[in-house]
Backbone as numpy.savetxt, mean C-alpha at the origin, in Angstrom:
# Nx Ny Nz CAx CAy CAz Cx Cy Cz
21.29 -7.16 -5.43 20.44 -5.98 -5.43 21.33 -4.74 -5.43
21.01 -3.81 -6.26 21.75 -2.58 -6.40 21.63 -1.72 -5.13
22.70 -1.04 -4.75 22.72 -0.26 -3.52 21.68 0.85 -3.53
21.43 1.45 -4.69 20.43 2.52 -4.78 19.03 1.98 -4.44
18.73 0.78 -4.89 17.42 0.17 -4.59 17.31 -0.15 -3.10
18.39 -0.62 -2.50 18.38 -0.93 -1.07 18.15 0.35 -0.26
18.82 1.42 -0.65 18.66 2.69 0.06 17.24 3.20 -0.08
16.68 3.13 -1.29 15.29 3.57 -1.49 14.32 2.71 -0.70
14.56 1.42 -0.65 13.71 0.52 0.12 13.75 0.90 1.60
14.94 1.14 2.13 15.07 1.56 3.53 14.40 2.91 3.76
14.53 3.81 2.81 13.89 5.13 2.91 12.38 4.99 2.98
11.81 4.16 2.10 10.36 3.98 2.10 9.87 3.28 3.36
10.65 2.35 3.89 10.27 1.70 5.15 10.29 2.73 6.28
11.28 3.62 6.29 11.32 4.69 7.28 10.14 5.64 7.15
9.79 6.00 5.91 8.61 6.84 5.70 7.35 6.13 6.16
7.31 4.84 5.96 6.17 4.05 6.39 6.00 4.09 7.90
7.12 4.06 8.61 7.07 4.16 10.08 6.50 5.51 10.49
6.93 6.57 9.82 6.41 7.90 10.15 4.92 7.99 9.81
4.52 7.41 8.68 3.11 7.40 8.32 2.26 6.59 9.28
2.86 5.58 9.90 2.14 4.76 10.88 1.73 5.57 12.10
2.44 6.65 12.36 2.10 7.50 13.50 0.95 8.45 13.19
0.61 8.60 11.92 -0.49 9.47 11.51 -1.73 8.60 11.35
-2.48 8.45 12.43 -3.64 7.55 12.46 -4.89 8.24 11.91
-5.70 7.47 11.24 -7.01 7.93 10.78 -8.07 7.38 11.73
-8.02 6.07 11.97 -8.95 5.41 12.87 -8.36 4.07 13.27
-8.10 3.86 14.54 -7.54 2.59 15.01 -6.21 2.29 14.36
-6.16 1.20 13.59 -4.91 0.85 12.90 -4.93 1.28 11.43
-5.86 2.14 11.08 -5.88 2.71 9.73 -5.03 3.98 9.78
-3.98 4.03 8.96 -3.04 5.14 9.02 -2.47 5.42 7.63
-1.53 6.33 7.58 -0.87 6.68 6.32 0.42 5.89 6.12
0.48 4.69 6.68 1.65 3.83 6.52 1.75 3.22 5.13
0.64 3.14 4.42 0.67 2.45 3.13 1.02 3.36 1.95
0.97 4.67 2.12 1.35 5.56 1.02 2.79 5.29 0.55
3.77 5.19 1.47 5.12 4.86 1.00 5.19 3.48 0.33
4.35 2.56 0.76 4.34 1.23 0.15 3.85 1.30 -1.29
2.80 2.07 -1.52 2.29 2.20 -2.89 3.27 2.97 -3.77
3.92 3.98 -3.21 4.93 4.71 -3.98 6.13 3.81 -4.28
6.55 3.04 -3.29 7.65 2.09 -3.52 7.25 1.06 -4.56
6.00 0.62 -4.54 5.54 -0.35 -5.53 5.60 0.24 -6.93
5.24 1.50 -7.06 5.27 2.15 -8.37 6.70 2.39 -8.86
7.60 2.70 -7.94 8.99 3.00 -8.32 9.90 1.78 -8.35
9.73 0.89 -7.38 10.65 -0.24 -7.22 10.09 -1.57 -7.69
8.79 -1.63 -7.94 8.17 -2.86 -8.39 7.37 -3.56 -7.30
6.69 -4.65 -7.67 5.81 -5.35 -6.74 6.50 -5.85 -5.48
7.70 -6.40 -5.59 8.38 -6.95 -4.41 8.75 -5.85 -3.42
9.27 -4.74 -3.92 9.61 -3.62 -3.05 8.39 -3.05 -2.36
7.31 -2.87 -3.11 6.07 -2.36 -2.54 5.49 -3.31 -1.50
5.56 -4.60 -1.78 5.04 -5.60 -0.84 5.82 -5.57 0.47
7.14 -5.47 0.38 7.96 -5.43 1.60 7.65 -4.20 2.43
7.53 -3.05 1.79 7.22 -1.82 2.52 5.80 -1.87 3.07
4.86 -2.43 2.32 3.47 -2.54 2.79 3.35 -3.40 4.03
4.02 -4.54 4.03 3.98 -5.43 5.20 4.64 -4.76 6.40
5.80 -4.14 6.19 6.49 -3.46 7.29 5.65 -2.31 7.82
5.03 -1.56 6.91 4.21 -0.42 7.33 3.06 -0.82 8.21
2.35 -1.89 7.85 1.25 -2.30 8.71 1.77 -2.83 10.04
2.89 -3.51 10.03 3.47 -3.97 11.29 3.74 -2.78 12.21
4.31 -1.71 11.67 4.58 -0.51 12.47 3.30 0.08 13.03
2.27 0.19 12.20 1.00 0.75 12.65 0.41 -0.10 13.76
0.40 -1.40 13.57 -0.16 -2.30 14.59 0.65 -2.25 15.87
1.97 -2.22 15.75 2.83 -2.18 16.94 2.64 -0.88 17.71
2.53 0.24 16.99 2.32 1.52 17.66 0.95 1.60 18.32
0.01 0.79 17.85 -1.33 0.75 18.44 -1.48 -0.34 19.48
-0.48 -1.17 19.66 -0.55 -2.25 20.64 -1.23 -3.51 20.13
-1.20 -3.76 18.84 -1.82 -4.94 18.22 -3.26 -5.15 18.72
-4.15 -4.18 18.49 -5.51 -4.26 19.03 -6.34 -5.43 18.50
-6.02 -5.93 17.32 -6.80 -7.03 16.74 -6.11 -8.38 16.91
-5.13 -8.46 17.74 -4.28 -9.62 18.03 -3.18 -9.75 16.97
-2.06 -10.29 17.38 -0.91 -10.43 16.49 -1.21 -11.29 15.26
-1.88 -12.46 15.40 -2.16 -13.26 14.20 -3.01 -12.52 13.16
-3.99 -11.74 13.61 -4.82 -10.99 12.67 -3.98 -9.93 11.97
-3.11 -9.27 12.72 -2.27 -8.25 12.11 -1.25 -8.84 11.14
-0.81 -10.06 11.37 0.07 -10.74 10.41 -0.70 -10.99 9.11
-1.96 -11.37 9.21 -2.79 -11.55 8.01 -2.97 -10.23 7.27
-3.18 -9.15 8.03 -3.34 -7.83 7.41 -2.03 -7.40 6.74
-0.90 -7.76 7.34 0.39 -7.46 6.71 0.46 -8.13 5.32
0.00 -9.36 5.25 -0.03 -10.06 3.96 -0.96 -9.39 2.97
-2.09 -8.93 3.46 -3.05 -8.24 2.60 -2.46 -6.92 2.09
-1.76 -6.20 2.95 -1.13 -4.94 2.53 -0.05 -5.20 1.48
0.71 -6.27 1.69 1.74 -6.64 0.71 1.08 -6.96 -0.63
-0.01 -7.70 -0.59 -0.74 -8.05 -1.81 -1.28 -6.81 -2.51
-1.85 -5.88 -1.75 -2.42 -4.66 -2.33 -1.34 -3.84 -3.04
-0.21 -3.66 -2.39 0.88 -2.87 -3.00 1.41 -3.57 -4.24
1.60 -4.87 -4.16 2.11 -5.62 -5.32 1.11 -5.57 -6.48
-0.17 -5.68 -6.17 -1.20 -5.64 -7.22 -1.25 -4.29 -7.91
-1.15 -3.22 -7.13 -1.15 -1.88 -7.72 0.03 -1.75 -8.68
1.19 -2.19 -8.26 2.38 -2.11 -9.11 2.21 -2.96 -10.36
1.79 -4.19 -10.19 1.67 -5.11 -11.31 0.66 -4.60 -12.34
-0.52 -4.18 -11.88 -1.56 -3.70 -12.79 -1.10 -2.43 -13.51
-0.52 -1.50 -12.77 -0.07 -0.25 -13.38 1.01 -0.51 -14.43
1.97 -1.36 -14.11 3.07 -1.63 -15.05 2.58 -2.37 -16.29
1.67 -3.33 -16.13 1.18 -4.09 -17.28 0.32 -3.22 -18.19
-0.58 -2.44 -17.60 -1.47 -1.62 -18.43 -0.74 -0.44 -19.06
0.26 0.07 -18.38 1.03 1.20 -18.91 1.75 0.82 -20.20
2.06 -0.46 -20.36 2.76 -0.94 -21.56 1.82 -1.10 -22.75
0.52 -1.18 -22.50 -0.46 -1.37 -23.57 -0.86 -0.02 -24.15
-0.75 0.17 -25.46 -1.07 1.48 -26.06 -2.50 1.95 -25.77
-3.46 1.05 -25.83 -4.85 1.45 -25.63 -5.22 1.62 -24.16
-4.49 0.97 -23.28 -4.83 1.01 -21.85 -3.95 1.98 -21.07
-3.05 2.65 -21.75 -2.09 3.53 -21.07 -2.80 4.61 -20.23
-3.88 5.17 -20.75 -4.60 6.24 -20.06 -5.31 5.77 -18.80
-5.73 4.53 -18.79 -6.50 4.04 -17.65 -5.65 3.22 -16.68
-4.35 3.12 -16.92 -3.48 2.30 -16.07 -3.54 2.76 -14.62
-3.42 4.05 -14.39 -3.45 4.58 -13.03 -4.80 4.36 -12.36
-5.88 4.63 -13.09 -7.21 4.46 -12.51 -7.49 3.00 -12.18
-7.09 2.09 -13.05 -7.29 0.67 -12.79 -6.49 0.21 -11.59
-5.26 0.70 -11.46 -4.43 0.33 -10.32 -5.01 0.88 -9.02
-5.50 2.12 -9.04 -6.13 2.71 -7.85 -7.37 1.92 -7.46
-8.20 1.59 -8.44 -9.42 0.82 -8.16 -9.09 -0.54 -7.56
-8.11 -1.22 -8.14 -7.72 -2.54 -7.62 -7.17 -2.43 -6.20
-6.32 -1.44 -5.96 -5.76 -1.25 -4.62 -6.83 -0.95 -3.59
-7.79 -0.11 -3.95 -8.88 0.21 -3.02 -9.76 -1.00 -2.75
-10.03 -1.80 -3.78 -10.85 -3.00 -3.59 -10.14 -4.03 -2.72
-8.85 -4.23 -2.97 -8.10 -5.21 -2.18 -7.95 -4.74 -0.74
-7.62 -3.46 -0.57 -7.37 -2.93 0.76 -8.65 -2.67 1.54
-9.77 -2.52 0.87 -11.04 -2.23 1.54 -11.93 -3.45 1.67
-12.91 -3.60 0.76 -13.89 -4.68 0.88 -13.29 -6.09 0.90
-12.34 -6.36 0.01 -11.76 -7.71 -0.04 -11.02 -8.05 1.25
-10.31 -7.08 1.79 -9.59 -7.29 3.04 -10.55 -7.64 4.18
-11.62 -6.87 4.30 -12.59 -7.15 5.36 -13.29 -8.48 5.14
-13.56 -8.82 3.89 -14.19 -10.10 3.59 -13.29 -11.27 3.97
-12.01 -11.17 3.62 -11.08 -12.25 3.95 -10.83 -12.37 5.46
-10.86 -11.25 6.15 -10.60 -11.25 7.59 -11.87 -11.39 8.43
-13.01 -11.49 7.78 -14.30 -11.55 8.47 -14.36 -12.60 9.58
-13.91 -13.84 9.34 -14.01 -14.84 10.42 -13.20 -14.48 11.67
-12.11 -13.76 11.50 -11.27 -13.41 12.65 -11.72 -12.09 13.29
-12.25 -11.18 12.48 -12.63 -9.87 13.00 -14.02 -9.84 13.61
-14.92 -10.69 13.13 -16.30 -10.67 13.63 -16.39 -10.86 15.13
-15.71 -11.85 15.73 -15.81 -12.00 17.18 -15.20 -10.83 17.96
-14.21 -10.19 17.39 -13.52 -9.10 18.08 -14.29 -7.79 17.94
-14.81 -7.52 16.74 -15.40 -6.21 16.46 -16.92 -6.21 16.35
-17.48 -7.29 15.86 -18.92 -7.31 15.61 -19.24 -6.83 14.20
-20.41 -7.20 13.73 -20.82 -6.89 12.36 -20.97 -5.39 12.11
-21.56 -4.67 13.06 -21.77 -3.23 12.88 -20.44 -2.49 12.75
-19.47 -2.84 13.57 -18.17 -2.18 13.50 -17.46 -2.50 12.19
-17.58 -3.74 11.72 -16.96 -4.10 10.44 -17.58 -3.30 9.29
-18.90 -3.17 9.31 -19.56 -2.39 8.26 -19.19 -0.91 8.36
-18.99 -0.42 9.58 -18.58 0.97 9.75 -17.14 1.19 9.28
-16.31 0.18 9.39 -14.91 0.28 8.96 -14.77 0.32 7.44
-15.72 -0.28 6.74 -15.60 -0.42 5.28 -15.39 0.92 4.56
-16.26 1.93 4.75 -16.02 3.19 4.02 -14.75 3.91 4.48
-14.42 3.81 5.77 -13.22 4.47 6.28 -11.97 3.82 5.70
-11.95 2.49 5.69 -10.80 1.75 5.16 -10.63 2.00 3.66
-11.73 2.01 2.94 -11.66 2.25 1.50 -11.23 3.68 1.19
-11.76 4.65 1.94 -11.37 6.05 1.75 -9.90 6.26 2.09
-9.43 5.62 3.15 -8.01 5.73 3.52 -7.13 5.12 2.44
-7.55 4.00 1.87 -6.80 3.39 0.78 -6.75 4.33 -0.42
-7.88 4.95 -0.73 -7.92 5.89 -1.85 -6.99 7.08 -1.60
-6.98 7.60 -0.37 -6.08 8.71 -0.05 -4.62 8.29 -0.17
-4.27 7.13 0.38 -2.90 6.64 0.33 -2.43 6.39 -1.10
-3.25 5.71 -1.89 -2.86 5.40 -3.27 -2.85 6.67 -4.12
-3.85 7.52 -3.92 -3.90 8.78 -4.66 -2.70 9.66 -4.38
-2.31 9.74 -3.12 -1.13 10.52 -2.75 0.13 9.93 -3.38
0.22 8.60 -3.41 1.38 7.95 -4.03 1.45 8.28 -5.52
0.32 8.23 -6.21 0.32 8.57 -7.64 0.61 10.05 -7.85
0.12 10.91 -6.96 0.43 12.33 -7.05 1.92 12.58 -6.90
2.54 11.92 -5.93 3.99 12.06 -5.74 4.77 11.47 -6.91
4.23 10.42 -7.51 4.90 9.81 -8.66 5.03 10.80 -9.81
4.04 11.66 -9.96 4.09 12.67 -11.03 5.12 13.75 -10.73
5.37 14.02 -9.44 6.29 15.07 -9.04 7.74 14.57 -9.00
7.93 13.31 -8.63 9.26 12.78 -8.34 10.12 12.31 -9.50
9.62 12.06 -10.69 10.48 11.43 -11.69 11.84 12.09 -11.90
11.94 13.37 -11.77 13.23 14.02 -11.95 14.15 13.88 -10.75
13.60 13.48 -9.60 14.38 13.43 -8.37 14.82 12.03 -7.98
14.02 11.02 -8.31 14.30 9.65 -7.89 14.74 8.84 -9.10
15.88 8.19 -8.98 16.36 7.33 -10.07 16.60 5.93 -9.54
16.10 4.95 -10.28 16.30 3.55 -9.95 16.87 2.89 -11.20
17.93 2.14 -11.05 18.58 1.47 -12.19 18.96 2.45 -13.29
19.32 3.67 -12.90 19.73 4.67 -13.87 18.60 5.32 -14.63
17.35 4.95 -14.31 16.19 5.51 -14.99 15.40 6.34 -13.99
14.77 7.39 -14.46 14.05 8.29 -13.57 12.62 7.83 -13.35
12.17 7.98 -12.10 10.78 7.86 -11.70 10.01 6.67 -12.21
8.83 6.94 -12.80 7.91 5.88 -13.17 8.38 5.06 -14.36
9.52 5.42 -14.96 10.03 4.65 -16.09 10.92 3.51 -15.67
11.19 3.38 -14.38 12.12 2.34 -13.92 11.43 0.98 -13.90
12.18 -0.04 -14.12 11.68 -1.41 -14.14 12.42 -2.24 -13.12
11.89 -3.43 -12.83 12.55 -4.35 -11.90 13.84 -4.86 -12.47
């Protein structure tokens, strides 16, 4: 692994820790914005690593309110969401007809994975702890937070290409 990629990965993990301190509700925080940005710049594996670390930081700073095993599952879900955003964006960006919708499709997929799909997959573990009403109340907040995190990452992606270089290429043009 190239030293520049390692440094950027460490930088995004550090940003993720800082974002974990900015809570929206419970363990919903701005820890995933650096993960989505890392996914867009460094690829699916980099984004997944930062996403998992970011949720771990958020859960640890909150005292693991949903139990450690549940938070480990959420770490996996965050890794999947970041990797999916990267994969979808990179694949569609290469297609001439889909280039314009690549960002929107990636945002939609990330919001679906991080919001409704996440709660659906975690339903058996969260229902006894939170109850059905709390889970339903979390859905719009979780989805809106995902939209803010992913939207902010895409906004920064437009600003950063001249500043961040990976593999000698600037910004969103870099590949794995």
